Amino acid sequence: MRIRIENDVYEGTPMEIMEQLFEGSFDQEQFPNIESYIRYQCRNFTRMTDIPCQYERDIHAQARALLAALAEIDALEVLQDE
């Protein structure tokens, strides 16, 4: 998968992309692991948009659902999907 957020391009699986975003995040120390970061971002998306983020038990599926939701509101552009 390849996505663009503003001028930055991220590439990898949805989980790898979320890990890249996590590593570049200013609030990284607030989260004990990537799973809590992804779940927080999903809750934040729903709170900010009033659009439910599809919740998945599997964190890899959750990462994909979050990226898809962000693409739906044009917060990112999907350049290539697997």
One Martini backbone bead per residue (centre of mass of N, CA, C, O) as a GRO file, in nm:
protein
   82
    1MET     BB    1   0.100   0.034   0.018
    2ARG     BB    2   0.012   0.379  -0.082
    3ILE     BB    3   0.051   0.705   0.065
    4ARG     BB    4  -0.078   1.047   0.108
    5ILE     BB    5   0.036   1.321   0.321
    6GLU     BB    6   0.051   1.565   0.159
    7ASN     BB    7   0.406   1.538   0.101
    8ASP     BB    8   0.384   1.251   0.216
    9VAL     BB    9   0.512   0.916   0.172
   10TYR     BB   10   0.372   0.591   0.228
   11GLU     BB   11   0.497   0.249   0.281
   12GLY     BB   12   0.308  -0.055   0.303
   13THR     BB   13   0.149  -0.175   0.528
   14PRO     BB   14  -0.083  -0.058   0.731
   15MET     BB   15   0.091  -0.111   0.982
   16GLU     BB   16   0.353   0.025   0.880
   17ILE     BB   17   0.229   0.302   0.843
   18MET     BB   18   0.142   0.342   1.138
   19GLU     BB   19   0.431   0.321   1.248
   20GLN     BB   20   0.538   0.572   1.101
   21LEU     BB   21   0.339   0.770   1.231
   22PHE     BB   22   0.417   0.710   1.521
   23GLU     BB   23   0.723   0.787   1.499
   24GLY     BB   24   0.627   1.098   1.404
   25SER     BB   25   0.503   1.153   1.669
   26PHE     BB   26   0.469   1.375   1.944
   27ASP     BB   27   0.288   1.147   2.131
   28GLN     BB   28   0.442   0.869   2.174
   29GLU     BB   29   0.468   0.850   2.499
   30GLN     BB   30   0.150   0.804   2.549
   31PHE     BB   31   0.212   0.516   2.421
   32PRO     BB   32   0.288   0.175   2.472
   33ASN     BB   33   0.171   0.115   2.171
   34ILE     BB   34   0.045   0.072   1.857
   35GLU     BB   35  -0.239  -0.021   1.933
   36SER     BB   36  -0.319   0.227   2.105
   37TYR     BB   37  -0.278   0.432   1.878
   38ILE     BB   38  -0.489   0.325   1.679
   39ARG     BB   39  -0.734   0.338   1.869
   40TYR     BB   40  -0.712   0.640   1.921
   41GLN     BB   41  -0.742   0.733   1.626
   42CYS     BB   42  -1.026   0.619   1.593
   43ARG     BB   43  -1.163   0.783   1.814
   44ASN     BB   44  -1.079   1.058   1.701
   45PHE     BB   45  -1.221   1.037   1.432
   46THR     BB   46  -1.510   1.012   1.547
   47ARG     BB   47  -1.508   1.274   1.713
   48MET     BB   48  -1.441   1.472   1.463
   49THR     BB   49  -1.674   1.342   1.242
   50ASP     BB   50  -1.916   1.140   1.325
   51ILE     BB   51  -1.766   0.884   1.213
   52PRO     BB   52  -1.744   0.565   1.210
   53CYS     BB   53  -1.502   0.345   1.308
   54GLN     BB   54  -1.402   0.052   1.227
   55TYR     BB   55  -1.402  -0.219   1.443
   56GLU     BB   56  -1.129  -0.436   1.522
   57ARG     BB   57  -0.960  -0.697   1.657
   58ASP     BB   58  -0.754  -0.679   1.447
   59ILE     BB   59  -0.493  -0.460   1.407
   60HIS     BB   60  -0.455  -0.480   1.100
   61ALA     BB   61  -0.753  -0.419   1.030
   62GLN     BB   62  -0.759  -0.148   1.180
   63ALA     BB   63  -0.553  -0.001   1.008
   64ARG     BB   64  -0.711  -0.025   0.744
   65ALA     BB   65  -0.974   0.114   0.840
   66LEU     BB   66  -0.847   0.386   0.907
   67LEU     BB   67  -0.730   0.454   0.628
   68ALA     BB   68  -1.004   0.441   0.482
   69ALA     BB   69  -1.143   0.664   0.644
   70LEU     BB   70  -0.939   0.889   0.570
   71ALA     BB   71  -0.990   0.870   0.263
   72GLU     BB   72  -1.296   0.942   0.266
   73ILE     BB   73  -1.207   1.250   0.385
   74ASP     BB   74  -0.928   1.341   0.252
   75ALA     BB   75  -0.663   1.295   0.453
   76LEU     BB   76  -0.586   1.090   0.225
   77GLU     BB   77  -0.396   0.921  -0.034
   78VAL     BB   78  -0.438   0.655  -0.245
   79LEU     BB   79  -0.195   0.516  -0.463
   80GLN     BB   80  -0.177   0.210  -0.341
   81ASP     BB   81  -0.352  -0.117  -0.323
   82GLU     BB   82  -0.166  -0.387  -0.321
   0.00000   0.00000   0.00000
